[in-house]
PDB file of C-alpha atoms in Angstrom:
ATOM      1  CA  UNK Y 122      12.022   5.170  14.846  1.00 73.00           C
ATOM      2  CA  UNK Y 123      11.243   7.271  11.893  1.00 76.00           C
ATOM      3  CA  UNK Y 124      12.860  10.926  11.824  1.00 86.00           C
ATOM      4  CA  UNK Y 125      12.869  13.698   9.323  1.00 92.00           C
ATOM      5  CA  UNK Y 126      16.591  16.130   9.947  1.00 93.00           C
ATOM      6  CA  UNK Y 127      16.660  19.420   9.369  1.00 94.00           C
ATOM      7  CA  UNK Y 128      19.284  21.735   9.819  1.00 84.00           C
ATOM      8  CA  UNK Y 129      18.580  22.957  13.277  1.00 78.00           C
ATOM      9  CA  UNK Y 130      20.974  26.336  12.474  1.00 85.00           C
ATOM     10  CA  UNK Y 131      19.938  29.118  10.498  1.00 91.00           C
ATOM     11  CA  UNK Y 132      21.725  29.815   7.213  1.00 95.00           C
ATOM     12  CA  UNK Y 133      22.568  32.443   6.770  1.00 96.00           C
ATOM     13  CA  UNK Y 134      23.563  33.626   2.860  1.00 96.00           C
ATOM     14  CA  UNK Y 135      24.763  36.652   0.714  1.00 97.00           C
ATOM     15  CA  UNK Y 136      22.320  38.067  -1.722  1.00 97.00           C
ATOM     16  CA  UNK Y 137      22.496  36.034  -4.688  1.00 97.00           C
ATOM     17  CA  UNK Y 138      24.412  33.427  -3.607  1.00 97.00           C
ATOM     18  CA  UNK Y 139      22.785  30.246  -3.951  1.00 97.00           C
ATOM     19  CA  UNK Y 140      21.271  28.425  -0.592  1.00 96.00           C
ATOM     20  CA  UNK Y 141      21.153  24.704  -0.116  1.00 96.00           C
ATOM     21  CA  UNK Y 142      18.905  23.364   2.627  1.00 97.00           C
ATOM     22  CA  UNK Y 143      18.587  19.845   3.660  1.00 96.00           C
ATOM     23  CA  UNK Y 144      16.501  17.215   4.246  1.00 96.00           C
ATOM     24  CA  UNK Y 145      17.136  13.900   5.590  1.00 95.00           C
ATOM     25  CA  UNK Y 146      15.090  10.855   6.807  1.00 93.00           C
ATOM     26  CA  UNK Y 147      15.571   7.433   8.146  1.00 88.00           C
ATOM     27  CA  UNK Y 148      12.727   4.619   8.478  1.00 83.00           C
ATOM     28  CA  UNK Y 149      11.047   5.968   5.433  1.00 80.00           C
ATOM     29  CA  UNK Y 150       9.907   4.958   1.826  1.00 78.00           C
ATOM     30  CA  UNK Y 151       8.592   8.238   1.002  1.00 80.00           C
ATOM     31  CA  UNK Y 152       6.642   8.436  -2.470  1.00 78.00           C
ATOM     32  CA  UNK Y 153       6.514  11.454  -2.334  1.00 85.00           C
ATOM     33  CA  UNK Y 154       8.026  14.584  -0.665  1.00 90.00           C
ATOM     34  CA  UNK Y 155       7.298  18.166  -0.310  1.00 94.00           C
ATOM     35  CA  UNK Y 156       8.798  21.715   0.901  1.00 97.00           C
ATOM     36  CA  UNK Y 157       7.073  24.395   2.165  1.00 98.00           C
ATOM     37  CA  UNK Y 158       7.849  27.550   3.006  1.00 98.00           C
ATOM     38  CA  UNK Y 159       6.895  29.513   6.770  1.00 98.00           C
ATOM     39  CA  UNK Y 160       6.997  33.337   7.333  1.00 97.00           C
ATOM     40  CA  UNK Y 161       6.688  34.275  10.911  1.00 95.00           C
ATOM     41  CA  UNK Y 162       3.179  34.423  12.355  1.00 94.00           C
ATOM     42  CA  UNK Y 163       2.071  32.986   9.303  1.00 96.00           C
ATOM     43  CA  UNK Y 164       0.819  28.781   8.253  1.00 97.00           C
ATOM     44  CA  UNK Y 165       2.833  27.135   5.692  1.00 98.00           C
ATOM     45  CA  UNK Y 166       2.890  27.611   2.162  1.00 97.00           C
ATOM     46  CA  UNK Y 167       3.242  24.790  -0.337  1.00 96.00           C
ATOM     47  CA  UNK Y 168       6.634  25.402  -2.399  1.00 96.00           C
ATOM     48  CA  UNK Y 169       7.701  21.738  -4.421  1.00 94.00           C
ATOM     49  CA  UNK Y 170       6.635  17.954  -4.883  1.00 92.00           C
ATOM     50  CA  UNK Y 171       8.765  15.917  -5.757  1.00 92.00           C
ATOM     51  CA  UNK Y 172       8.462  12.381  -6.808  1.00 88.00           C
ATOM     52  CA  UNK Y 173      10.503   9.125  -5.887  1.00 85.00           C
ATOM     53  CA  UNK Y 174      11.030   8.325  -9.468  1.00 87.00           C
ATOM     54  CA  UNK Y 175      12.211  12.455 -10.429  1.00 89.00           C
ATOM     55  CA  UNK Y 176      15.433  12.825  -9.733  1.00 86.00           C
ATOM     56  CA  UNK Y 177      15.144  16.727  -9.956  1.00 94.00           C
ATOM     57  CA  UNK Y 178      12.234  19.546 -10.001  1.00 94.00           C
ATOM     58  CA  UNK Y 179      13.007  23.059 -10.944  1.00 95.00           C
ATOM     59  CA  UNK Y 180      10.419  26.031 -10.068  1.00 94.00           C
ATOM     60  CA  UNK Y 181      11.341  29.236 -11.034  1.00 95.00           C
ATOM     61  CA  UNK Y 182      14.149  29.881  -9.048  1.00 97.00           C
ATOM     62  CA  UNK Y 183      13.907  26.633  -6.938  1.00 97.00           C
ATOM     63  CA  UNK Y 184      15.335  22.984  -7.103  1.00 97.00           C
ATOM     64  CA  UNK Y 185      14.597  20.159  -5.374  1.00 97.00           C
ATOM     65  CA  UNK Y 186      16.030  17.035  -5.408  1.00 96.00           C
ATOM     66  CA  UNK Y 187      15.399  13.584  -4.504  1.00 93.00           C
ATOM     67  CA  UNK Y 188      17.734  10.364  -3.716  1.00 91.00           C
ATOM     68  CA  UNK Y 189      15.964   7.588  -2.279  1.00 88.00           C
ATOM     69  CA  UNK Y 190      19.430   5.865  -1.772  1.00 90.00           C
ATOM     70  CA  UNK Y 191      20.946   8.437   0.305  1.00 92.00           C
ATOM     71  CA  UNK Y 192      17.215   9.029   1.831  1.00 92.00           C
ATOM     72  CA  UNK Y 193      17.906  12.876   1.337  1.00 93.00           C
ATOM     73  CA  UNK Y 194      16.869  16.034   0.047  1.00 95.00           C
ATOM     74  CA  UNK Y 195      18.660  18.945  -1.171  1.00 96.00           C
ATOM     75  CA  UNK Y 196      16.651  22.042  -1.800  1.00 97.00           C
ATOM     76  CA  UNK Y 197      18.125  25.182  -3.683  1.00 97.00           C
ATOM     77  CA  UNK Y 198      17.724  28.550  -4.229  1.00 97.00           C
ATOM     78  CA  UNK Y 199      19.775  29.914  -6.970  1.00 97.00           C
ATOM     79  CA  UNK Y 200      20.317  34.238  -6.893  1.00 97.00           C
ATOM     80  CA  UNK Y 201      19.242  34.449  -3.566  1.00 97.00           C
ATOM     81  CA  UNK Y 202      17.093  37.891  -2.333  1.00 97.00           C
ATOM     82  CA  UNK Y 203      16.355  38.698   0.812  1.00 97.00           C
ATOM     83  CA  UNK Y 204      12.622  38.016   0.287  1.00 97.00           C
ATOM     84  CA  UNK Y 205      13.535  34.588   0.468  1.00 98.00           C
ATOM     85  CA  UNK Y 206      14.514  35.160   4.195  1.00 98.00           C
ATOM     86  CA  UNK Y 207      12.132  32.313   5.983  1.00 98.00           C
ATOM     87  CA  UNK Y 208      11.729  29.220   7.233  1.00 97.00           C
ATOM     88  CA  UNK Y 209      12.076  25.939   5.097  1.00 98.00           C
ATOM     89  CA  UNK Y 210      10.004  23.001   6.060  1.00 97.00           C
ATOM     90  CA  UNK Y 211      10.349  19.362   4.346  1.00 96.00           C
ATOM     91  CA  UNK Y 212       7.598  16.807   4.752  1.00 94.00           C
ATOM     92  CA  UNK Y 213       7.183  13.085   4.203  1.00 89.00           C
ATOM     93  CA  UNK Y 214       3.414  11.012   3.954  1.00 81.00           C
ATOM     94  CA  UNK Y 215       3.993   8.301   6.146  1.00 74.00           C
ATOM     95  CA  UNK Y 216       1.527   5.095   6.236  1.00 66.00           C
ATOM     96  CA  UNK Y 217      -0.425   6.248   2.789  1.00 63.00           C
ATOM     97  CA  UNK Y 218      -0.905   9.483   1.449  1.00 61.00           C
ATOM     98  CA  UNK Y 219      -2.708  11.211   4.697  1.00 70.00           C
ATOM     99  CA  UNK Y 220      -0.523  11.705   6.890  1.00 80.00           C
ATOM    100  CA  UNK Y 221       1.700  14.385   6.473  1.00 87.00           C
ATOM    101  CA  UNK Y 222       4.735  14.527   9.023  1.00 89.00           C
ATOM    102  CA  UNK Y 223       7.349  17.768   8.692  1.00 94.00           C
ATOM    103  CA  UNK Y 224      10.782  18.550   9.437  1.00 94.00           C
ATOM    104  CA  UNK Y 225      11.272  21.031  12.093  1.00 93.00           C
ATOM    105  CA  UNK Y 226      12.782  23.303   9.583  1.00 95.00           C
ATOM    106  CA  UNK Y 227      15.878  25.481   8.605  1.00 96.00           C
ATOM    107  CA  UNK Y 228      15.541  29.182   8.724  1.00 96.00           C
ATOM    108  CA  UNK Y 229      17.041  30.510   6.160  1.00 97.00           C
ATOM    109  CA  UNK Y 230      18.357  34.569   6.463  1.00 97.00           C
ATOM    110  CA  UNK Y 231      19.646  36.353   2.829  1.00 97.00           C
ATOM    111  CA  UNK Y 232      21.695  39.336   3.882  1.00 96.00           C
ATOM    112  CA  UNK Y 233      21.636  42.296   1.201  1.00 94.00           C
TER     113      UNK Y 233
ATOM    114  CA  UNK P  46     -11.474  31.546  -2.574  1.00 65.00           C
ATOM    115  CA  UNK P  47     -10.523  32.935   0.859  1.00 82.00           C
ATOM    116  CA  UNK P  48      -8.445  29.988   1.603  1.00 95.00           C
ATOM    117  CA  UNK P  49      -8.654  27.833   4.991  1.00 97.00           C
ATOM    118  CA  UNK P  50     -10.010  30.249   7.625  1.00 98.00           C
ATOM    119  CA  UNK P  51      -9.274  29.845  11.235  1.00 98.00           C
ATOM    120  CA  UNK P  52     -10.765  31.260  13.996  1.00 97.00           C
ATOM    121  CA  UNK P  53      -9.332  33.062  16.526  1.00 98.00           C
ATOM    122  CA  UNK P  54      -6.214  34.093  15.595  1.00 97.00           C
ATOM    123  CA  UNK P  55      -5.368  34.980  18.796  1.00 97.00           C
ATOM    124  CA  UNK P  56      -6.658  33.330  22.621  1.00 97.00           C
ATOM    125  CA  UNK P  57      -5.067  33.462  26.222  1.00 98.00           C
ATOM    126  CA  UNK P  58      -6.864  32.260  28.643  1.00 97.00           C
ATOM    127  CA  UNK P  59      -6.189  31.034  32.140  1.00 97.00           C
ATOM    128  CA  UNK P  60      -5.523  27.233  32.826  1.00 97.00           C
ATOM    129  CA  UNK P  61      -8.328  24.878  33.396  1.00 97.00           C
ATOM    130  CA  UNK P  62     -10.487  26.664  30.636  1.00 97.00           C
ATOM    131  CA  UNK P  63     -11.932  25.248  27.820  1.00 97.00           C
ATOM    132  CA  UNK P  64     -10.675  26.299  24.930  1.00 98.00           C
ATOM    133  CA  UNK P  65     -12.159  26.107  20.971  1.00 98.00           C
ATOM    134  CA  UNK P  66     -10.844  26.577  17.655  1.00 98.00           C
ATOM    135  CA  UNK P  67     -12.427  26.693  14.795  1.00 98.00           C
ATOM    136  CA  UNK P  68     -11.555  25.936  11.030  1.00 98.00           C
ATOM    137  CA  UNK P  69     -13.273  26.338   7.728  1.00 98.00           C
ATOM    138  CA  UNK P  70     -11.784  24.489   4.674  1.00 97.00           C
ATOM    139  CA  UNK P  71     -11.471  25.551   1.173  1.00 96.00           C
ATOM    140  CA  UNK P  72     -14.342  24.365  -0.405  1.00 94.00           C
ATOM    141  CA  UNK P  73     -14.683  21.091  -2.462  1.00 91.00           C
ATOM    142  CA  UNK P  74     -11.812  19.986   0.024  1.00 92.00           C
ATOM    143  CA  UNK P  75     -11.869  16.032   1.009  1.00 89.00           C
ATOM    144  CA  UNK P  76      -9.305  16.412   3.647  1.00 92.00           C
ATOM    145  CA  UNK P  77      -8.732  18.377   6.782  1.00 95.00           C
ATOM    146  CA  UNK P  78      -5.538  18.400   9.280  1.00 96.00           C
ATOM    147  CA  UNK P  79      -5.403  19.553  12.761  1.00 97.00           C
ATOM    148  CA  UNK P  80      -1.741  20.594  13.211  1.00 97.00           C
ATOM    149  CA  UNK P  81       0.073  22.158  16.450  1.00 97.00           C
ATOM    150  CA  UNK P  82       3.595  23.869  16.273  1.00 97.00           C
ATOM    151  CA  UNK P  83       5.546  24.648  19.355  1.00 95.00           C
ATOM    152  CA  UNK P  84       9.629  25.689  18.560  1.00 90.00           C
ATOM    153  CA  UNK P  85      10.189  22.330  20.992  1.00 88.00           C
ATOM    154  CA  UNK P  86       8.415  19.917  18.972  1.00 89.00           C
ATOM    155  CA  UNK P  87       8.001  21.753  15.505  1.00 91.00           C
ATOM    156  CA  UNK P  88       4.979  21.202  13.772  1.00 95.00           C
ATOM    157  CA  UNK P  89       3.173  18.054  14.940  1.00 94.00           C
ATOM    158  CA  UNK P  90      -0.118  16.534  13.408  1.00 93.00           C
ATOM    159  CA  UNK P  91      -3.087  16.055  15.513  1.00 96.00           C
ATOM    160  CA  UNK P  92      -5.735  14.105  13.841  1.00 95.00           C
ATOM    161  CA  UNK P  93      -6.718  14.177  10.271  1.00 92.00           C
ATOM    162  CA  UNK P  94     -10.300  13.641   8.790  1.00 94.00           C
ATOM    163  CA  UNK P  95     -11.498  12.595   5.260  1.00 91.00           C
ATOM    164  CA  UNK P  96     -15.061  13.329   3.887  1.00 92.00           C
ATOM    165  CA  UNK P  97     -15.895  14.833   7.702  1.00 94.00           C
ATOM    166  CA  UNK P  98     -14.655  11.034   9.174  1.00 94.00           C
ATOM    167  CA  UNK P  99     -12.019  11.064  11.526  1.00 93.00           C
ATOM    168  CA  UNK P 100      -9.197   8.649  10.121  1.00 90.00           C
ATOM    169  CA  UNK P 101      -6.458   9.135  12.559  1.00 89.00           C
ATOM    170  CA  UNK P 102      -6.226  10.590  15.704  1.00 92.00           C
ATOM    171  CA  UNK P 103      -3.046   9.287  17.139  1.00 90.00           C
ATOM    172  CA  UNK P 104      -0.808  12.340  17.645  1.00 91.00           C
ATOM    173  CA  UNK P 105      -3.975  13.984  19.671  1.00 94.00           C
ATOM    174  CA  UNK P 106      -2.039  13.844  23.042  1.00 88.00           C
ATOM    175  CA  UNK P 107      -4.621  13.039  25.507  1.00 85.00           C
ATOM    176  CA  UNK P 108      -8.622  13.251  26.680  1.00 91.00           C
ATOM    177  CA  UNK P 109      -8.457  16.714  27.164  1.00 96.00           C
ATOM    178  CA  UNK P 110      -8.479  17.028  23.323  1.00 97.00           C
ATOM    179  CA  UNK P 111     -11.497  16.544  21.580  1.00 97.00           C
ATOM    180  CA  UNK P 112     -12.101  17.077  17.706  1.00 97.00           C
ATOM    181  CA  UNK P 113     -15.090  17.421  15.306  1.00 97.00           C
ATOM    182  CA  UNK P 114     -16.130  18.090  11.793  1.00 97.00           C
ATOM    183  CA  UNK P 115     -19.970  18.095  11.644  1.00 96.00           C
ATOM    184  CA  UNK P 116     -20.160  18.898   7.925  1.00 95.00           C
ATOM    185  CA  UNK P 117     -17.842  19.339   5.005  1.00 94.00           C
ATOM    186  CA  UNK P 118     -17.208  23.598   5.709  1.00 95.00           C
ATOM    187  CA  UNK P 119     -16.396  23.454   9.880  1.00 96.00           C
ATOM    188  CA  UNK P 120     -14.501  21.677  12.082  1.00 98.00           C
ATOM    189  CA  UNK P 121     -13.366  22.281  15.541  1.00 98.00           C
ATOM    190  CA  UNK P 122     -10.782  21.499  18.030  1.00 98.00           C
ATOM    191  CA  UNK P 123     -11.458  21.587  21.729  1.00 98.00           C
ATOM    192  CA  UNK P 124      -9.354  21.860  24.700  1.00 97.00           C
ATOM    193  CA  UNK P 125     -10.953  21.015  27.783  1.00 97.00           C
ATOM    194  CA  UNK P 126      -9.348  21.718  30.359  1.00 96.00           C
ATOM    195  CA  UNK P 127      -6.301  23.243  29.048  1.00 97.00           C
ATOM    196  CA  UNK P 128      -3.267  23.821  30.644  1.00 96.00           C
ATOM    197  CA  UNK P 129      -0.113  25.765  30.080  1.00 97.00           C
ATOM    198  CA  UNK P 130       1.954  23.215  28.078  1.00 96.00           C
ATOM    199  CA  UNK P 131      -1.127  23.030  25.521  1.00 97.00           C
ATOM    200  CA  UNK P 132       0.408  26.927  24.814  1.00 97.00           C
ATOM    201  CA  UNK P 133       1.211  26.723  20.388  1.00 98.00           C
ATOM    202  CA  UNK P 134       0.167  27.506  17.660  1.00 98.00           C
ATOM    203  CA  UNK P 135      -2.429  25.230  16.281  1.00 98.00           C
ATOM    204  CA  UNK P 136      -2.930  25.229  12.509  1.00 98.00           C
ATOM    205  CA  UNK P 137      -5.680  23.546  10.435  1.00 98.00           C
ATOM    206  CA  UNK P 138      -5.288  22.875   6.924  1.00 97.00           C
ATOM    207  CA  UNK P 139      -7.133  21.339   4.254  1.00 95.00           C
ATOM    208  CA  UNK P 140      -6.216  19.264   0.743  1.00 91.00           C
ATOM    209  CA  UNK P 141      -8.273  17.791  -2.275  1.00 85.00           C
ATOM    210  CA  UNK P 142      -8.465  14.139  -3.090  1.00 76.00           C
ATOM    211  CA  UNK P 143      -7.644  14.861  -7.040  1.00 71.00           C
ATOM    212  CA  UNK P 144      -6.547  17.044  -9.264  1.00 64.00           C
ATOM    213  CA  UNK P 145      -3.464  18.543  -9.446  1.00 59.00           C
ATOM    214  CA  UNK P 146      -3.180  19.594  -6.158  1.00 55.00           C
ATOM    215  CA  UNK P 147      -3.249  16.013  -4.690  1.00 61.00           C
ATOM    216  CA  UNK P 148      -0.858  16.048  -1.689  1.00 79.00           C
ATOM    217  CA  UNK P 149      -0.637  19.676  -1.450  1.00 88.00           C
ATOM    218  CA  UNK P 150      -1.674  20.785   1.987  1.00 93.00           C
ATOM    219  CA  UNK P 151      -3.220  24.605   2.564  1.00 95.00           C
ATOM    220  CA  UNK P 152      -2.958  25.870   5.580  1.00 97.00           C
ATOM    221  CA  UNK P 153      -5.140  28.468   7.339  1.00 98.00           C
ATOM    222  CA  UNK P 154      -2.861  31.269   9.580  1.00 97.00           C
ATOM    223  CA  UNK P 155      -3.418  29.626  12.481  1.00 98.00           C
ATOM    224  CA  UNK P 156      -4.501  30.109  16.234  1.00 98.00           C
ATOM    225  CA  UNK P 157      -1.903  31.048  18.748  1.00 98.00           C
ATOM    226  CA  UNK P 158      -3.350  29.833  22.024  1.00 98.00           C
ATOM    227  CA  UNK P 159      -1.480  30.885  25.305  1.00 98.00           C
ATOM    228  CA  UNK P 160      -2.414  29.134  28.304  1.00 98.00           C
ATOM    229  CA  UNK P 161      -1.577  30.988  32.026  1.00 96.00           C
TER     230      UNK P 161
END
Protein backbone atom coordinates (compact mmCIF):
# COMPACT_ATOMS: atom_id res chain seq x y z
CA UNK A 1 0.00 0.00 0.00
CA UNK A 2 1.22 3.46 -0.53
CA UNK A 3 2.48 5.43 2.71
CA UNK A 4 4.03 8.78 3.25
CA UNK A 5 6.51 8.59 6.99
CA UNK A 6 6.89 11.24 8.99
CA UNK A 7 8.62 11.53 12.04
CA UNK A 8 5.89 10.82 14.49
CA UNK A 9 8.23 12.66 17.49
CA UNK A 10 8.63 16.19 17.85
CA UNK A 11 12.07 17.72 17.33
CA UNK A 12 12.97 19.48 19.30
CA UNK A 13 16.19 22.05 18.40
CA UNK A 14 18.43 24.88 19.86
CA UNK A 15 18.04 28.28 18.38
CA UNK A 16 20.06 28.36 15.40
CA UNK A 17 20.90 25.07 15.06
CA UNK A 18 19.89 23.68 11.91
CA UNK A 19 16.62 21.18 11.82
CA UNK A 20 16.27 18.30 9.45
CA UNK A 21 12.82 16.80 9.01
CA UNK A 22 11.96 13.84 6.99
CA UNK A 23 10.00 12.53 4.54
CA UNK A 24 9.69 9.14 3.27
CA UNK A 25 7.36 7.16 0.89
CA UNK A 26 6.94 3.77 -0.53
CA UNK A 27 4.55 2.78 -3.60
CA UNK A 28 5.13 6.14 -5.12
CA UNK A 29 6.51 7.88 -8.34
CA UNK A 30 5.97 11.25 -7.12
CA UNK A 31 6.62 14.13 -9.80
CA UNK A 32 6.40 16.28 -7.68
CA UNK A 33 6.50 16.96 -3.89
CA UNK A 34 5.67 19.66 -1.53
CA UNK A 35 6.04 20.90 2.29
CA UNK A 36 3.88 22.88 4.07
CA UNK A 37 3.92 24.35 7.09
CA UNK A 38 0.79 24.11 10.10
CA UNK A 39 0.48 26.51 13.12
CA UNK A 40 -2.02 25.36 15.62
CA UNK A 41 -5.66 26.18 14.92
CA UNK A 42 -4.59 27.29 11.72
CA UNK A 43 -4.86 25.38 7.65
CA UNK A 44 -1.67 24.74 6.00
CA UNK A 45 0.58 26.99 4.40
CA UNK A 46 2.45 26.17 1.21
CA UNK A 47 6.38 26.28 2.04
CA UNK A 48 8.52 24.30 -1.15
CA UNK A 49 8.02 22.29 -4.52
CA UNK A 50 10.25 20.39 -5.45
CA UNK A 51 10.72 18.55 -8.63
CA UNK A 52 11.76 14.83 -9.45
CA UNK A 53 14.43 15.99 -11.76
CA UNK A 54 15.90 18.98 -8.88
CA UNK A 55 17.98 17.48 -6.76
CA UNK A 56 17.85 20.53 -4.31
CA UNK A 57 15.57 23.83 -3.70
CA UNK A 58 16.73 26.54 -1.43
CA UNK A 59 14.13 29.30 -0.06
CA UNK A 60 15.42 31.74 2.06
CA UNK A 61 16.36 29.91 4.89
CA UNK A 62 14.88 26.53 3.69
CA UNK A 63 16.14 23.38 1.72
CA UNK A 64 14.51 20.72 0.37
CA UNK A 65 15.68 17.88 -1.16
CA UNK A 66 14.66 15.18 -3.35
CA UNK A 67 16.03 11.43 -4.09
CA UNK A 68 13.78 9.41 -6.03
CA UNK A 69 16.18 6.41 -5.36
CA UNK A 70 16.03 6.47 -1.73
CA UNK A 71 12.16 7.66 -2.17
CA UNK A 72 12.96 10.40 0.54
CA UNK A 73 12.93 13.82 1.55
CA UNK A 74 15.06 15.81 3.72
CA UNK A 75 13.85 19.24 4.60
CA UNK A 76 16.14 21.89 6.42
CA UNK A 77 16.14 24.78 8.27
CA UNK A 78 19.44 26.38 8.63
CA UNK A 79 19.76 29.21 11.93
CA UNK A 80 16.84 28.01 13.43
CA UNK A 81 14.35 30.73 15.53
CA UNK A 82 11.80 29.91 17.50
CA UNK A 83 9.22 31.31 15.03
CA UNK A 84 9.86 28.35 13.17
CA UNK A 85 8.28 26.30 16.08
CA UNK A 86 5.34 24.30 14.00
CA UNK A 87 4.27 21.57 12.36
CA UNK A 88 5.92 20.23 9.05
CA UNK A 89 3.73 18.48 6.60
CA UNK A 90 5.12 16.66 3.28
CA UNK A 91 2.75 15.78 0.47
CA UNK A 92 2.81 13.59 -2.61
CA UNK A 93 0.05 13.85 -5.91
CA UNK A 94 -0.84 10.46 -6.32
CA UNK A 95 -2.78 9.16 -9.62
CA UNK A 96 -2.16 12.72 -11.62
CA UNK A 97 -1.73 15.98 -10.34
CA UNK A 98 -5.19 16.22 -8.16
CA UNK A 99 -4.86 14.44 -5.60
CA UNK A 100 -2.90 15.63 -2.95
CA UNK A 101 -2.13 13.04 -0.05
CA UNK A 102 0.07 14.43 3.21
CA UNK A 103 2.27 13.11 5.74
CA UNK A 104 0.96 13.22 9.16
CA UNK A 105 3.69 15.58 10.03
CA UNK A 106 6.69 16.35 12.42
CA UNK A 107 6.31 19.09 14.90
CA UNK A 108 9.07 20.80 15.09
CA UNK A 109 9.86 22.99 18.68
CA UNK A 110 13.12 25.70 18.49
CA UNK A 111 14.03 26.39 22.09
CA UNK A 112 15.63 30.01 22.63
CA UNK B 1 -7.69 38.57 -2.05
CA UNK B 2 -9.11 37.29 1.25
CA UNK B 3 -7.93 33.87 0.57
CA UNK B 4 -10.19 30.56 0.85
CA UNK B 5 -12.92 31.43 3.37
CA UNK B 6 -14.61 28.85 5.43
CA UNK B 7 -17.51 29.00 7.27
CA UNK B 8 -18.00 28.30 10.58
CA UNK B 9 -15.00 28.21 12.20
CA UNK B 10 -16.36 26.73 14.99
CA UNK B 11 -19.74 24.01 15.37
CA UNK B 12 -20.76 21.45 18.19
CA UNK B 13 -23.66 20.03 17.88
CA UNK B 14 -25.32 16.95 19.27
CA UNK B 15 -25.18 13.56 17.31
CA UNK B 16 -27.70 12.76 14.71
CA UNK B 17 -27.67 16.48 13.44
CA UNK B 18 -27.02 17.62 10.23
CA UNK B 19 -24.24 19.42 9.93
CA UNK B 20 -22.91 22.08 6.92
CA UNK B 21 -19.82 23.67 6.01
CA UNK B 22 -19.26 26.00 3.78
CA UNK B 23 -16.21 27.14 1.56
CA UNK B 24 -15.49 29.97 -0.78
CA UNK B 25 -12.39 29.67 -3.08
CA UNK B 26 -9.97 32.22 -4.14
CA UNK B 27 -11.20 33.46 -7.15
CA UNK B 28 -10.14 32.38 -10.73
CA UNK B 29 -9.45 28.99 -8.80
CA UNK B 30 -10.07 25.64 -11.03
CA UNK B 31 -9.73 23.36 -8.13
CA UNK B 32 -11.27 22.82 -4.76
CA UNK B 33 -10.34 20.09 -1.90
CA UNK B 34 -12.43 18.96 0.89
CA UNK B 35 -9.87 17.89 3.54
CA UNK B 36 -10.51 16.46 7.25
CA UNK B 37 -7.67 16.28 9.95
CA UNK B 38 -8.09 14.31 13.09
CA UNK B 39 -4.42 13.74 15.24
CA UNK B 40 -5.47 9.76 14.51
CA UNK B 41 -5.56 9.89 10.90
CA UNK B 42 -3.73 13.28 10.06
CA UNK B 43 -4.99 15.13 7.34
CA UNK B 44 -7.10 13.01 4.97
CA UNK B 45 -8.68 14.17 1.56
CA UNK B 46 -12.31 13.95 1.04
CA UNK B 47 -13.31 14.60 -2.45
CA UNK B 48 -11.84 17.02 -4.83
CA UNK B 49 -13.69 18.99 -7.66
CA UNK B 50 -12.40 20.68 -10.89
CA UNK B 51 -14.33 23.49 -12.77
CA UNK B 52 -17.38 22.84 -9.99
CA UNK B 53 -17.30 18.78 -11.25
CA UNK B 54 -16.72 16.38 -8.72
CA UNK B 55 -13.61 14.20 -9.89
CA UNK B 56 -13.01 12.04 -6.95
CA UNK B 57 -14.82 11.26 -4.08
CA UNK B 58 -13.22 8.18 -2.74
CA UNK B 59 -11.83 9.13 0.68
CA UNK B 60 -15.59 10.57 1.51
CA UNK B 61 -16.19 7.79 4.16
CA UNK B 62 -19.74 6.97 3.79
CA UNK B 63 -23.59 8.20 2.77
CA UNK B 64 -23.81 10.35 5.52
CA UNK B 65 -21.42 12.69 3.59
CA UNK B 66 -22.67 14.59 0.91
CA UNK B 67 -20.72 17.35 -1.14
CA UNK B 68 -21.55 20.20 -3.60
CA UNK B 69 -20.17 23.05 -5.56
CA UNK B 70 -23.07 24.78 -7.39
CA UNK B 71 -20.89 27.47 -8.98
CA UNK B 72 -17.26 28.39 -9.24
CA UNK B 73 -17.26 30.80 -5.60
CA UNK B 74 -19.24 28.06 -3.01
CA UNK B 75 -19.12 24.77 -2.16
CA UNK B 76 -20.41 22.82 0.70
CA UNK B 77 -19.95 19.79 2.71
CA UNK B 78 -22.79 18.12 4.52
CA UNK B 79 -23.02 15.79 7.32
CA UNK B 80 -26.19 14.18 7.71
CA UNK B 81 -26.56 12.59 10.36
CA UNK B 82 -23.38 13.09 12.09
CA UNK B 83 -22.02 11.33 14.76
CA UNK B 84 -19.23 11.68 17.24
CA UNK B 85 -16.34 10.05 15.30
CA UNK B 86 -17.13 12.64 12.34
CA UNK B 87 -15.54 15.17 15.36
CA UNK B 88 -12.14 17.10 13.13
CA UNK B 89 -11.25 19.60 11.68
CA UNK B 90 -12.38 19.84 8.15
CA UNK B 91 -10.41 22.11 5.83
CA UNK B 92 -11.23 23.22 2.25
CA UNK B 93 -8.72 24.49 0.01
CA UNK B 94 -8.47 25.64 -3.38
CA UNK B 95 -5.53 25.67 -6.35
CA UNK B 96 -5.23 27.15 -9.99
CA UNK B 97 -4.82 25.06 -13.07
CA UNK B 98 -1.72 27.38 -14.39
CA UNK B 99 0.51 29.70 -13.60
CA UNK B 100 3.01 29.55 -11.25
CA UNK B 101 1.16 28.38 -8.57
CA UNK B 102 0.22 25.04 -10.28
CA UNK B 103 0.20 22.39 -7.49
CA UNK B 104 0.19 24.77 -4.74
CA UNK B 105 -2.79 24.14 -2.53
CA UNK B 106 -4.40 27.23 -0.26
CA UNK B 107 -6.10 26.38 2.41
CA UNK B 108 -8.93 28.22 4.20
CA UNK B 109 -8.59 28.03 8.43
CA UNK B 110 -10.82 25.50 8.65
CA UNK B 111 -14.02 24.26 10.57
CA UNK B 112 -13.58 22.44 13.81
CA UNK B 113 -16.75 20.40 14.12
CA UNK B 114 -17.36 18.56 17.52
CA UNK B 115 -19.95 16.06 17.55
CA UNK B 116 -21.65 15.00 21.28
Amino acid sequence: SQKIEQNSEALNIQEGKTATLTCNYTNYSPAYLQWYRQDPGRGPVFLLLIRENEKEKRKERLKVTFDTTLKQSLFHITASQPADSATYLCALFSGGYNKLIFGAGTRLAVHP
Amino acid sequence: DAGVIQSPRHEVTEMGQEVTLRCKPISGHNSLFWYRQTMMRGLELLIYFNNNVPIDDSGMPEDRFSAKMPNASFSTLKIQPSEPRDSAVYFCASRPDRGSSVGELFFGEGSRLTVL
